[in-house]
mmCIF file of C-alpha atoms in Angstrom:
data_model
loop_
_atom_site.group_PDB
_atom_site.id
_atom_site.type_symbol
_atom_site.label_atom_id
_atom_site.label_comp_id
_atom_site.label_asym_id
_atom_site.label_seq_id
_atom_site.Cartn_x
_atom_site.Cartn_y
_atom_site.Cartn_z
ATOM 1 C CA UNK A 20 -49.728 -10.569 -11.409
ATOM 2 C CA UNK A 21 -52.600 -11.781 -9.191
ATOM 3 C CA UNK A 22 -56.172 -10.987 -9.164
ATOM 4 C CA UNK A 23 -57.325 -7.647 -10.548
ATOM 5 C CA UNK A 24 -60.712 -5.803 -10.681
ATOM 6 C CA UNK A 25 -61.708 -7.253 -14.030
ATOM 7 C CA UNK A 26 -61.253 -10.988 -13.161
ATOM 8 C CA UNK A 27 -62.168 -10.912 -9.439
ATOM 9 C CA UNK A 28 -65.719 -12.288 -8.708
ATOM 10 C CA UNK A 29 -67.559 -10.063 -6.412
ATOM 11 C CA UNK A 30 -69.800 -11.254 -3.411
ATOM 12 C CA UNK A 31 -72.605 -10.661 -5.712
ATOM 13 C CA UNK A 32 -71.322 -12.828 -8.564
ATOM 14 C CA UNK A 33 -70.971 -15.870 -6.024
ATOM 15 C CA UNK A 34 -74.489 -15.125 -4.796
ATOM 16 C CA UNK A 35 -75.910 -15.771 -8.154
ATOM 17 C CA UNK A 36 -73.133 -17.821 -9.878
ATOM 18 C CA UNK A 37 -74.093 -18.745 -13.504
ATOM 19 C CA UNK A 38 -71.893 -21.857 -13.289
ATOM 20 C CA UNK A 39 -73.744 -23.211 -10.225
ATOM 21 C CA UNK A 40 -77.028 -22.322 -11.798
ATOM 22 C CA UNK A 41 -76.077 -24.362 -15.173
ATOM 23 C CA UNK A 42 -74.563 -27.268 -13.379
ATOM 24 C CA UNK A 43 -77.331 -27.856 -10.730
ATOM 25 C CA UNK A 44 -80.122 -27.392 -13.199
ATOM 26 C CA UNK A 45 -78.859 -30.055 -15.441
ATOM 27 C CA UNK A 46 -81.031 -33.272 -15.211
ATOM 28 C CA UNK A 47 -77.986 -35.516 -16.282
ATOM 29 C CA UNK A 48 -75.889 -34.202 -13.499
ATOM 30 C CA UNK A 49 -75.735 -35.293 -9.940
ATOM 31 C CA UNK A 50 -73.816 -32.106 -8.390
ATOM 32 C CA UNK A 51 -71.655 -33.212 -5.552
ATOM 33 C CA UNK A 52 -70.921 -29.781 -4.304
ATOM 34 C CA UNK A 53 -68.762 -26.658 -4.572
ATOM 35 C CA UNK A 54 -65.112 -27.076 -3.431
ATOM 36 C CA UNK A 55 -63.189 -24.120 -2.556
ATOM 37 C CA UNK A 56 -59.422 -24.297 -2.733
ATOM 38 C CA UNK A 57 -57.209 -21.419 -2.313
ATOM 39 C CA UNK A 58 -53.880 -20.152 -3.477
ATOM 40 C CA UNK A 59 -50.943 -20.432 -1.086
ATOM 41 C CA UNK A 60 -47.802 -18.140 -1.432
ATOM 42 C CA UNK A 61 -45.157 -20.873 -1.733
ATOM 43 C CA UNK A 62 -44.739 -23.776 -4.247
ATOM 44 C CA UNK A 63 -44.721 -26.462 -1.891
ATOM 45 C CA UNK A 64 -47.914 -25.473 -0.222
ATOM 46 C CA UNK A 65 -49.477 -24.800 -3.843
ATOM 47 C CA UNK A 66 -48.810 -28.478 -4.594
ATOM 48 C CA UNK A 67 -50.166 -29.637 -1.290
ATOM 49 C CA UNK A 68 -53.542 -28.143 -1.424
ATOM 50 C CA UNK A 69 -53.848 -29.187 -5.094
ATOM 51 C CA UNK A 70 -53.138 -32.730 -4.387
ATOM 52 C CA UNK A 71 -55.483 -32.548 -1.631
ATOM 53 C CA UNK A 72 -58.225 -31.320 -3.723
ATOM 54 C CA UNK A 73 -57.713 -34.090 -6.255
ATOM 55 C CA UNK A 74 -57.465 -36.667 -3.612
ATOM 56 C CA UNK A 75 -60.776 -35.531 -2.372
ATOM 57 C CA UNK A 76 -62.471 -35.737 -5.814
ATOM 58 C CA UNK A 77 -61.054 -39.216 -6.085
ATOM 59 C CA UNK A 78 -62.526 -40.324 -2.888
ATOM 60 C CA UNK A 79 -65.737 -38.866 -3.948
ATOM 61 C CA UNK A 80 -65.699 -41.316 -6.765
ATOM 62 C CA UNK A 81 -66.414 -38.231 -9.020
ATOM 63 C CA UNK A 82 -67.146 -38.842 -12.680
ATOM 64 C CA UNK A 83 -65.870 -35.459 -13.610
ATOM 65 C CA UNK A 84 -65.047 -31.972 -12.509
ATOM 66 C CA UNK A 85 -65.101 -28.241 -13.472
ATOM 67 C CA UNK A 86 -62.441 -26.032 -12.090
ATOM 68 C CA UNK A 87 -62.694 -22.179 -12.223
ATOM 69 C CA UNK A 88 -60.194 -19.622 -11.202
ATOM 70 C CA UNK A 89 -60.786 -16.029 -10.328
ATOM 71 C CA UNK A 90 -57.201 -14.735 -11.037
ATOM 72 C CA UNK A 91 -54.248 -15.473 -13.397
ATOM 73 C CA UNK A 92 -50.433 -15.429 -13.516
ATOM 74 C CA UNK A 93 -49.316 -16.862 -10.258
ATOM 75 C CA UNK A 94 -52.674 -18.252 -9.502
ATOM 76 C CA UNK A 95 -52.297 -20.326 -12.794
ATOM 77 C CA UNK A 96 -49.413 -22.195 -11.150
ATOM 78 C CA UNK A 97 -52.025 -23.620 -8.544
ATOM 79 C CA UNK A 98 -54.581 -24.089 -11.511
ATOM 80 C CA UNK A 99 -52.320 -26.154 -13.779
ATOM 81 C CA UNK A 100 -51.105 -28.281 -10.757
ATOM 82 C CA UNK A 101 -54.552 -28.974 -9.539
ATOM 83 C CA UNK A 102 -55.760 -30.005 -13.080
ATOM 84 C CA UNK A 103 -52.727 -32.204 -13.439
ATOM 85 C CA UNK A 104 -53.571 -33.996 -9.976
ATOM 86 C CA UNK A 105 -57.201 -34.560 -11.157
ATOM 87 C CA UNK A 106 -56.223 -35.629 -14.712
ATOM 88 C CA UNK A 107 -53.700 -38.208 -13.367
ATOM 89 C CA UNK A 108 -56.500 -39.795 -11.411
ATOM 90 C CA UNK A 109 -58.279 -40.460 -14.695
ATOM 91 C CA UNK A 110 -61.016 -38.008 -13.793
ATOM 92 C CA UNK A 111 -62.185 -35.926 -16.650
ATOM 93 C CA UNK A 112 -61.651 -32.141 -15.943
ATOM 94 C CA UNK A 113 -62.657 -28.982 -17.748
ATOM 95 C CA UNK A 114 -61.324 -25.566 -16.845
ATOM 96 C CA UNK A 115 -62.743 -21.930 -16.926
ATOM 97 C CA UNK A 116 -60.176 -19.211 -16.685
ATOM 98 C CA UNK A 117 -59.250 -15.623 -18.002
ATOM 99 C CA UNK A 118 -56.597 -15.970 -20.621
ATOM 100 C CA UNK A 119 -56.913 -13.528 -23.486
ATOM 101 C CA UNK A 120 -53.769 -12.398 -25.148
ATOM 102 C CA UNK A 121 -52.302 -11.651 -21.671
ATOM 103 C CA UNK A 122 -52.412 -14.437 -19.362
ATOM 104 C CA UNK A 123 -51.127 -17.406 -21.523
ATOM 105 C CA UNK A 124 -50.459 -20.244 -19.005
ATOM 106 C CA UNK A 125 -46.977 -20.146 -17.257
ATOM 107 C CA UNK A 126 -47.179 -23.916 -16.967
ATOM 108 C CA UNK A 127 -49.308 -26.258 -18.766
ATOM 109 C CA UNK A 128 -49.648 -30.099 -18.990
ATOM 110 C CA UNK A 129 -51.580 -32.513 -21.248
ATOM 111 C CA UNK A 130 -54.619 -32.520 -19.050
ATOM 112 C CA UNK A 131 -55.407 -28.722 -19.874
ATOM 113 C CA UNK A 132 -56.763 -29.698 -23.264
ATOM 114 C CA UNK A 133 -60.249 -28.059 -22.483
ATOM 115 C CA UNK A 134 -60.041 -24.729 -20.957
ATOM 116 C CA UNK A 135 -62.863 -22.146 -21.588
ATOM 117 C CA UNK A 136 -61.231 -18.578 -21.751
ATOM 118 C CA UNK A 137 -63.739 -16.017 -20.379
ATOM 119 C CA UNK A 138 -61.815 -13.000 -21.564
ATOM 120 C CA UNK A 139 -64.274 -10.465 -22.812
ATOM 121 C CA UNK A 140 -62.255 -7.315 -23.529
ATOM 122 C CA UNK A 141 -61.290 -7.000 -27.211
ATOM 123 C CA UNK A 142 -57.662 -6.140 -26.271
ATOM 124 C CA UNK A 143 -57.502 -9.681 -24.488
ATOM 125 C CA UNK A 144 -56.051 -8.001 -21.391
ATOM 126 C CA UNK A 145 -56.860 -7.312 -17.585
ATOM 127 C CA UNK A 146 -59.028 -4.128 -18.179
ATOM 128 C CA UNK A 147 -59.506 -3.077 -14.415
ATOM 129 C CA UNK A 148 -63.178 -2.975 -15.184
ATOM 130 C CA UNK A 149 -65.225 -4.667 -12.742
ATOM 131 C CA UNK A 150 -67.513 -7.416 -14.101
ATOM 132 C CA UNK A 151 -65.636 -7.462 -17.569
ATOM 133 C CA UNK A 152 -64.059 -10.867 -17.309
ATOM 134 C CA UNK A 153 -66.170 -13.286 -15.391
ATOM 135 C CA UNK A 154 -67.688 -16.557 -16.477
ATOM 136 C CA UNK A 155 -71.132 -16.060 -17.778
ATOM 137 C CA UNK A 156 -74.055 -18.359 -18.663
ATOM 138 C CA UNK A 157 -72.486 -19.080 -22.242
ATOM 139 C CA UNK A 158 -69.026 -19.790 -20.677
ATOM 140 C CA UNK A 159 -70.805 -22.183 -17.984
ATOM 141 C CA UNK A 160 -72.825 -23.995 -20.557
ATOM 142 C CA UNK A 161 -69.964 -24.531 -22.733
ATOM 143 C CA UNK A 162 -67.635 -25.936 -19.859
ATOM 144 C CA UNK A 163 -70.447 -28.351 -19.099
ATOM 145 C CA UNK A 164 -70.776 -29.537 -22.553
ATOM 146 C CA UNK A 165 -67.273 -30.156 -22.873
ATOM 147 C CA UNK A 166 -67.233 -32.078 -19.535
ATOM 148 C CA UNK A 167 -70.080 -34.171 -20.724
ATOM 149 C CA UNK A 168 -68.154 -34.945 -24.078
ATOM 150 C CA UNK A 169 -65.064 -35.899 -21.953
ATOM 151 C CA UNK A 170 -67.170 -38.089 -19.677
ATOM 152 C CA UNK A 171 -68.779 -39.802 -22.522
ATOM 153 C CA UNK A 172 -65.534 -40.524 -24.312
ATOM 154 C CA UNK A 173 -64.051 -42.007 -21.201
ATOM 155 C CA UNK A 174 -67.185 -44.383 -20.931
ATOM 156 C CA UNK A 175 -66.653 -45.439 -24.466
ATOM 157 C CA UNK A 176 -63.181 -46.156 -24.036
ATOM 158 C CA UNK A 177 -63.727 -48.798 -21.208
ATOM 159 C CA UNK B 21 -84.104 -41.658 -11.864
ATOM 160 C CA UNK B 22 -84.416 -41.556 -8.202
ATOM 161 C CA UNK B 23 -83.912 -38.170 -6.486
ATOM 162 C CA UNK B 24 -83.369 -37.678 -2.804
ATOM 163 C CA UNK B 25 -83.916 -34.246 -1.490
ATOM 164 C CA UNK B 26 -81.456 -33.442 1.381
ATOM 165 C CA UNK B 27 -82.183 -30.020 2.352
ATOM 166 C CA UNK B 28 -84.488 -27.019 1.151
ATOM 167 C CA UNK B 29 -83.470 -23.303 0.976
ATOM 168 C CA UNK B 30 -85.893 -20.391 0.195
ATOM 169 C CA UNK B 31 -84.819 -17.142 -0.615
ATOM 170 C CA UNK B 32 -87.344 -14.234 -0.463
ATOM 171 C CA UNK B 33 -86.693 -11.126 -2.143
ATOM 172 C CA UNK B 34 -88.003 -7.666 -1.307
ATOM 173 C CA UNK B 35 -87.559 -5.322 -4.168
ATOM 174 C CA UNK B 36 -86.569 -1.655 -3.419
ATOM 175 C CA UNK B 37 -88.041 1.039 -5.887
ATOM 176 C CA UNK B 38 -86.860 4.048 -3.858
ATOM 177 C CA UNK B 39 -83.844 4.882 -1.800
ATOM 178 C CA UNK B 40 -83.543 7.798 0.111
ATOM 179 C CA UNK B 41 -81.722 9.365 3.326
ATOM 180 C CA UNK B 42 -83.787 10.210 6.374
ATOM 181 C CA UNK B 43 -84.323 10.377 10.014
ATOM 182 C CA UNK B 44 -84.784 6.463 10.613
ATOM 183 C CA UNK B 45 -83.241 3.343 9.109
ATOM 184 C CA UNK B 46 -86.192 1.484 7.488
ATOM 185 C CA UNK B 47 -87.336 -0.780 4.778
ATOM 186 C CA UNK B 48 -91.041 -0.022 4.220
ATOM 187 C CA UNK B 49 -93.387 -0.087 1.179
ATOM 188 C CA UNK B 50 -90.483 -0.954 -1.380
ATOM 189 C CA UNK B 51 -88.438 2.244 -0.047
ATOM 190 C CA UNK B 52 -85.318 1.847 1.875
ATOM 191 C CA UNK B 53 -84.336 4.779 4.124
ATOM 192 C CA UNK B 54 -80.859 5.426 5.413
ATOM 193 C CA UNK B 55 -80.020 7.446 8.645
ATOM 194 C CA UNK B 56 -76.596 8.935 7.931
ATOM 195 C CA UNK B 57 -75.670 9.226 11.624
ATOM 196 C CA UNK B 58 -75.339 5.561 11.809
ATOM 197 C CA UNK B 59 -72.163 5.813 9.864
ATOM 198 C CA UNK B 60 -70.533 8.126 12.374
ATOM 199 C CA UNK B 61 -71.075 5.600 15.158
ATOM 200 C CA UNK B 62 -69.476 2.976 13.085
ATOM 201 C CA UNK B 63 -66.606 5.360 12.088
ATOM 202 C CA UNK B 64 -65.860 6.264 15.714
ATOM 203 C CA UNK B 65 -65.345 2.234 16.686
ATOM 204 C CA UNK B 66 -62.498 1.745 14.183
ATOM 205 C CA UNK B 67 -59.095 3.194 14.842
ATOM 206 C CA UNK B 68 -57.864 2.691 11.271
ATOM 207 C CA UNK B 69 -60.796 4.609 9.755
ATOM 208 C CA UNK B 70 -60.562 8.279 9.016
ATOM 209 C CA UNK B 71 -63.940 8.732 7.393
ATOM 210 C CA UNK B 72 -66.868 6.823 5.982
ATOM 211 C CA UNK B 73 -68.727 8.462 3.186
ATOM 212 C CA UNK B 74 -71.867 7.414 1.683
ATOM 213 C CA UNK B 75 -73.729 8.304 -1.440
ATOM 214 C CA UNK B 76 -76.998 7.087 -3.100
ATOM 215 C CA UNK B 77 -76.492 6.318 -6.751
ATOM 216 C CA UNK B 78 -79.641 6.444 -8.684
ATOM 217 C CA UNK B 79 -80.304 3.934 -11.534
ATOM 218 C CA UNK B 80 -78.378 4.990 -14.555
ATOM 219 C CA UNK B 81 -76.914 7.901 -13.057
ATOM 220 C CA UNK B 82 -73.280 6.501 -13.092
ATOM 221 C CA UNK B 83 -71.387 9.241 -14.325
ATOM 222 C CA UNK B 84 -69.420 9.710 -10.951
ATOM 223 C CA UNK B 85 -65.811 9.393 -9.953
ATOM 224 C CA UNK B 86 -65.433 6.506 -7.517
ATOM 225 C CA UNK B 87 -62.343 5.234 -5.630
ATOM 226 C CA UNK B 88 -61.037 1.537 -6.325
ATOM 227 C CA UNK B 89 -64.113 -0.899 -6.307
ATOM 228 C CA UNK B 90 -63.470 -3.458 -3.614
ATOM 229 C CA UNK B 91 -66.817 -5.474 -3.828
ATOM 230 C CA UNK B 92 -70.478 -5.552 -4.718
ATOM 231 C CA UNK B 93 -72.546 -6.915 -1.958
ATOM 232 C CA UNK B 94 -76.184 -7.924 -1.695
ATOM 233 C CA UNK B 95 -78.128 -7.191 1.342
ATOM 234 C CA UNK B 96 -79.307 -10.555 2.645
ATOM 235 C CA UNK B 97 -80.219 -12.010 6.022
ATOM 236 C CA UNK B 98 -80.883 -15.440 7.555
ATOM 237 C CA UNK B 99 -84.517 -15.674 9.030
ATOM 238 C CA UNK B 100 -84.671 -19.209 9.861
ATOM 239 C CA UNK B 101 -82.046 -21.763 9.836
ATOM 240 C CA UNK B 102 -78.437 -21.513 8.975
ATOM 241 C CA UNK B 103 -76.551 -20.807 5.697
ATOM 242 C CA UNK B 104 -77.780 -23.270 3.086
ATOM 243 C CA UNK B 105 -81.103 -24.203 4.519
ATOM 244 C CA UNK B 106 -84.166 -22.379 5.929
ATOM 245 C CA UNK B 107 -85.403 -19.061 4.973
ATOM 246 C CA UNK B 108 -83.204 -16.255 3.669
ATOM 247 C CA UNK B 109 -84.522 -12.615 3.058
ATOM 248 C CA UNK B 110 -82.696 -10.533 0.499
ATOM 249 C CA UNK B 111 -83.118 -7.094 -1.090
ATOM 250 C CA UNK B 112 -83.328 -6.683 -4.840
ATOM 251 C CA UNK B 113 -83.085 -3.372 -6.811
ATOM 252 C CA UNK B 114 -80.261 -2.150 -4.482
ATOM 253 C CA UNK B 115 -76.700 -3.318 -3.987
ATOM 254 C CA UNK B 116 -73.772 -2.091 -1.831
ATOM 255 C CA UNK B 117 -70.648 -0.895 -3.525
ATOM 256 C CA UNK B 118 -67.636 -0.764 -1.348
ATOM 257 C CA UNK B 119 -64.807 1.361 -2.512
ATOM 258 C CA UNK B 120 -61.639 2.733 -0.488
ATOM 259 C CA UNK B 121 -58.766 4.949 -0.352
ATOM 260 C CA UNK B 122 -56.382 6.379 2.360
ATOM 261 C CA UNK B 123 -55.733 9.866 3.439
ATOM 262 C CA UNK B 124 -52.614 10.097 1.343
ATOM 263 C CA UNK B 125 -54.488 9.360 -1.824
ATOM 264 C CA UNK B 126 -53.506 5.425 -2.180
ATOM 265 C CA UNK B 127 -56.249 3.428 -3.615
ATOM 266 C CA UNK B 128 -57.197 0.208 -1.547
ATOM 267 C CA UNK B 129 -55.975 -2.173 -4.160
ATOM 268 C CA UNK B 130 -53.436 -4.399 -4.312
ATOM 269 C CA UNK B 131 -53.114 -5.477 -8.139
ATOM 270 C CA UNK B 132 -54.484 -2.811 -10.314
ATOM 271 C CA UNK B 133 -57.272 -0.494 -9.047
ATOM 272 C CA UNK B 134 -60.442 0.198 -10.635
ATOM 273 C CA UNK B 135 -60.955 3.803 -9.698
ATOM 274 C CA UNK B 136 -62.415 6.214 -12.236
ATOM 275 C CA UNK B 137 -65.801 7.225 -13.713
ATOM 276 C CA UNK B 138 -68.240 4.532 -12.668
ATOM 277 C CA UNK B 139 -69.713 4.120 -15.948
ATOM 278 C CA UNK B 140 -66.322 3.324 -17.497
ATOM 279 C CA UNK B 141 -65.120 1.038 -14.446
ATOM 280 C CA UNK B 142 -67.850 -1.360 -14.169
ATOM 281 C CA UNK B 143 -69.837 -3.567 -16.760
ATOM 282 C CA UNK B 144 -73.448 -3.504 -15.582
ATOM 283 C CA UNK B 145 -75.910 -6.251 -15.772
ATOM 284 C CA UNK B 146 -73.808 -9.066 -15.128
ATOM 285 C CA UNK B 147 -74.027 -11.680 -12.311
ATOM 286 C CA UNK B 148 -71.571 -9.810 -10.254
ATOM 287 C CA UNK B 149 -72.787 -6.222 -10.919
ATOM 288 C CA UNK B 150 -75.995 -4.333 -10.643
ATOM 289 C CA UNK B 151 -78.138 -3.747 -13.571
ATOM 290 C CA UNK B 152 -78.829 -0.345 -14.773
ATOM 291 C CA UNK B 153 -82.186 -0.220 -13.291
ATOM 292 C CA UNK B 154 -80.619 -0.845 -9.736
ATOM 293 C CA UNK B 155 -79.972 1.649 -7.025
ATOM 294 C CA UNK B 156 -76.221 1.601 -5.570
ATOM 295 C CA UNK B 157 -75.561 2.300 -1.851
ATOM 296 C CA UNK B 158 -72.106 3.499 -2.249
ATOM 297 C CA UNK B 159 -69.709 3.268 0.848
ATOM 298 C CA UNK B 160 -66.401 4.948 0.368
ATOM 299 C CA UNK B 161 -64.125 4.246 3.206
ATOM 300 C CA UNK B 162 -61.151 6.568 3.823
ATOM 301 C CA UNK B 163 -58.494 4.772 5.750
ATOM 302 C CA UNK B 164 -55.682 6.600 7.735
ATOM 303 C CA UNK B 165 -52.652 6.997 5.757
ATOM 304 C CA UNK B 166 -49.082 6.460 6.318
ATOM 305 C CA UNK B 167 -49.608 2.624 7.137
ATOM 306 C CA UNK B 168 -47.859 0.118 5.190
ATOM 307 C CA UNK B 169 -50.478 -2.015 3.083
ATOM 308 C CA UNK B 170 -51.247 -4.852 4.734
ATOM 309 C CA UNK B 171 -54.299 -7.386 5.218
ATOM 310 C CA UNK B 172 -55.848 -5.409 8.235
ATOM 311 C CA UNK B 173 -56.702 -2.346 6.195
ATOM 312 C CA UNK B 174 -59.149 -3.890 3.407
ATOM 313 C CA UNK B 175 -60.274 -6.094 6.293
ATOM 314 C CA UNK B 176 -61.457 -3.011 8.279
ATOM 315 C CA UNK B 177 -63.047 -1.618 5.423
ATOM 316 C CA UNK B 178 -64.960 -4.744 5.046
ATOM 317 C CA UNK B 179 -65.841 -4.892 8.628
ATOM 318 C CA UNK B 180 -67.340 -1.539 8.861
ATOM 319 C CA UNK B 181 -69.422 -2.291 5.489
ATOM 320 C CA UNK B 182 -70.770 -5.642 7.321
ATOM 321 C CA UNK B 183 -71.668 -3.706 10.420
ATOM 322 C CA UNK B 184 -73.598 -1.168 8.223
ATOM 323 C CA UNK B 185 -75.234 -3.869 6.401
ATOM 324 C CA UNK B 186 -76.290 -5.755 9.599
ATOM 325 C CA UNK B 187 -78.309 -2.660 10.611
ATOM 326 C CA UNK B 188 -80.596 -3.267 7.592
ATOM 327 C CA UNK B 189 -80.364 -7.149 8.069
ATOM 328 C CA UNK B 190 -81.845 -6.737 11.562
ATOM 329 C CA UNK B 191 -84.858 -4.830 9.850
ATOM 330 C CA UNK B 192 -85.220 -7.259 6.801
ATOM 331 C CA UNK B 193 -85.110 -10.228 9.382
ATOM 332 C CA UNK B 194 -88.517 -9.231 10.799
ATOM 333 C CA UNK B 195 -90.361 -8.516 7.437
ATOM 334 C CA UNK B 196 -93.370 -10.774 6.745
ATOM 335 C CA UNK B 197 -92.171 -13.282 4.396
ATOM 336 C CA UNK B 198 -95.786 -13.109 2.805
ATOM 337 C CA UNK B 199 -94.937 -9.415 1.735
ATOM 338 C CA UNK B 200 -92.051 -10.439 -0.347
ATOM 339 C CA UNK B 201 -91.968 -9.711 -3.966
ATOM 340 C CA UNK B 202 -90.375 -13.002 -5.250
ATOM 341 C CA UNK B 203 -89.748 -16.061 -3.477
ATOM 342 C CA UNK B 204 -87.274 -18.830 -4.909
ATOM 343 C CA UNK B 205 -86.955 -22.461 -3.533
ATOM 344 C CA UNK B 206 -83.756 -24.519 -3.972
ATOM 345 C CA UNK B 207 -83.076 -28.097 -2.981
ATOM 346 C CA UNK B 208 -79.841 -29.861 -2.486
ATOM 347 C CA UNK B 209 -80.386 -33.223 -4.309
ATOM 348 C CA UNK B 210 -78.682 -36.669 -4.698
ATOM 349 C CA UNK B 211 -79.668 -37.662 -8.118
ATOM 350 C CA UNK B 212 -78.852 -41.466 -8.199
ATOM 351 C CA UNK B 213 -77.480 -42.910 -11.355
ATOM 352 C CA UNK B 214 -76.592 -39.586 -12.860
ATOM 353 C CA UNK B 215 -72.996 -38.291 -13.601
ATOM 354 C CA UNK B 216 -71.348 -37.278 -10.304
ATOM 355 C CA UNK B 217 -69.713 -33.802 -10.919
ATOM 356 C CA UNK B 218 -67.884 -31.599 -8.624
ATOM 357 C CA UNK B 219 -67.438 -27.777 -9.250
ATOM 358 C CA UNK B 220 -64.203 -26.343 -8.028
ATOM 359 C CA UNK B 221 -63.550 -22.727 -7.199
ATOM 360 C CA UNK B 222 -60.047 -21.853 -7.032
ATOM 361 C CA UNK B 223 -60.107 -18.593 -4.974
ATOM 362 C CA UNK B 224 -57.325 -16.149 -4.109
ATOM 363 C CA UNK B 225 -55.869 -16.818 -0.611
ATOM 364 C CA UNK B 226 -52.632 -14.859 -0.365
ATOM 365 C CA UNK B 227 -51.633 -11.360 0.110
ATOM 366 C CA UNK B 228 -53.452 -8.284 1.842
ATOM 367 C CA UNK B 229 -56.522 -8.273 -0.478
ATOM 368 C CA UNK B 230 -56.865 -11.601 -1.973
ATOM 369 C CA UNK B 231 -58.836 -13.229 0.611
ATOM 370 C CA UNK B 232 -62.258 -15.006 0.733
ATOM 371 C CA UNK B 233 -64.395 -15.352 3.882
ATOM 372 C CA UNK B 234 -66.244 -18.662 4.115
ATOM 373 C CA UNK B 235 -69.633 -19.351 6.040
ATOM 374 C CA UNK B 236 -70.256 -16.155 8.224
ATOM 375 C CA UNK B 237 -73.378 -16.222 10.198
ATOM 376 C CA UNK B 238 -75.271 -13.901 7.879
ATOM 377 C CA UNK B 239 -75.577 -14.548 3.979
ATOM 378 C CA UNK B 240 -72.717 -12.457 2.049
ATOM 379 C CA UNK B 241 -71.361 -11.465 5.497
ATOM 380 C CA UNK B 242 -68.198 -11.554 7.292
ATOM 381 C CA UNK B 243 -68.669 -11.909 11.143
ATOM 382 C CA UNK B 244 -68.405 -15.445 12.167
ATOM 383 C CA UNK B 245 -66.709 -16.590 9.009
ATOM 384 C CA UNK B 246 -63.564 -18.158 8.264
ATOM 385 C CA UNK B 247 -60.848 -16.523 6.124
ATOM 386 C CA UNK B 248 -59.417 -18.925 3.361
ATOM 387 C CA UNK B 249 -55.882 -17.802 4.284
ATOM 388 C CA UNK B 250 -56.493 -18.542 8.047
ATOM 389 C CA UNK B 251 -57.474 -21.945 6.954
ATOM 390 C CA UNK B 252 -54.142 -22.216 5.087
ATOM 391 C CA UNK B 253 -56.154 -22.683 1.722
ATOM 392 C CA UNK B 254 -57.158 -26.242 2.454
ATOM 393 C CA UNK B 255 -59.897 -27.295 0.161
ATOM 394 C CA UNK B 256 -63.239 -27.284 1.729
ATOM 395 C CA UNK B 257 -66.535 -28.237 0.349
ATOM 396 C CA UNK B 258 -69.866 -26.321 0.326
ATOM 397 C CA UNK B 259 -73.354 -27.735 -0.528
ATOM 398 C CA UNK B 260 -74.816 -26.013 -3.577
ATOM 399 C CA UNK B 261 -77.306 -24.400 -1.200
ATOM 400 C CA UNK B 262 -74.712 -23.178 1.035
ATOM 401 C CA UNK B 263 -72.896 -21.590 -2.063
ATOM 402 C CA UNK B 264 -76.255 -19.891 -3.384
ATOM 403 C CA UNK B 265 -77.133 -18.755 0.076
ATOM 404 C CA UNK B 266 -73.970 -16.458 0.271
ATOM 405 C CA UNK B 267 -71.455 -18.583 1.853
ATOM 406 C CA UNK B 268 -68.552 -16.803 0.008
ATOM 407 C CA UNK B 269 -67.562 -13.194 0.661
ATOM 408 C CA UNK B 270 -65.063 -11.987 -1.721
ATOM 409 C CA UNK B 271 -62.453 -9.839 -0.031
ATOM 410 C CA UNK B 272 -60.844 -8.775 -3.011
#
């Protein structure tokens, strides 16, 4: 499975993205930017782009990252790998993803301990209804709150 | 806290209260008028397209069969500067809905299609969907049948849709900013001493439909942009203002 109508983010969604709105308005956060990373077909390329993404975040000296994904299944391979690469660099990371009952992660790792599930359908499946399973303000606020906790915990551990 | 403002973006919105077909394409007194013959010209320029159908969907009249919903797109244009800074004009109260099928009845969708009664196939009033008070310009692209499903098909549908929107962008571009119904100002800021956070959007970049177009010449546009597939999915960074100025066109 890849991206379907109920998890895809429309152009309008990007234009008024709640995640950007929540993070950019938070006075405690210095938003560095929005990174786009794609999902290549073969595994070697998946690892390549994920590692490049993480290396970039390390180079930016980021205190934390929120990673959101607009599909599931095959795309979760990329997602898990990128999260692992970020986590390995000791950078707190929180994820947003459609999971429900249908999209349990095909691969997982210890850095995937805080993932906000934005499934909205009662059945927990990809419903093919546009706009049904996208991250909203509440999901975004939750993700940022989790990240703040993680960053604080890391600071305390020093 | 010391704050440094890097860039300023102003998005001015013009609200549409009436949408109708007429003799001239125009945006005047909160009314958007569409000349249907514009579509004929667009249709004739594309070999892969059999027909472009257009319909005006009135607010809350969503009891209508639609083909697979490819995208919901706002009509926006750059008035001053490039994507991410300067001035953008956008329309509110009306959005484009792009749907598609081919002459053999195959829905233009790769993984699960969303065809059906619009009321049931879309959750309204979300960040990515119109509200129940909004008009919808429904563009239904009928592609020629018998062609194996590949990238050029949805791309063509998006292209003619973008060309259609461009007609209204040109009109919106020359509107006097003082007549806008709302104006929003956004700043790209560096907040020194605060926690440095990056947002990562993992976007689909494989297959015929799972593509995303980045940084076109016009907000939420296609022409002049780069496809994430063509960039081999390598991470690229946008400023918050570039992103909120329509730097990402979802091709799914």
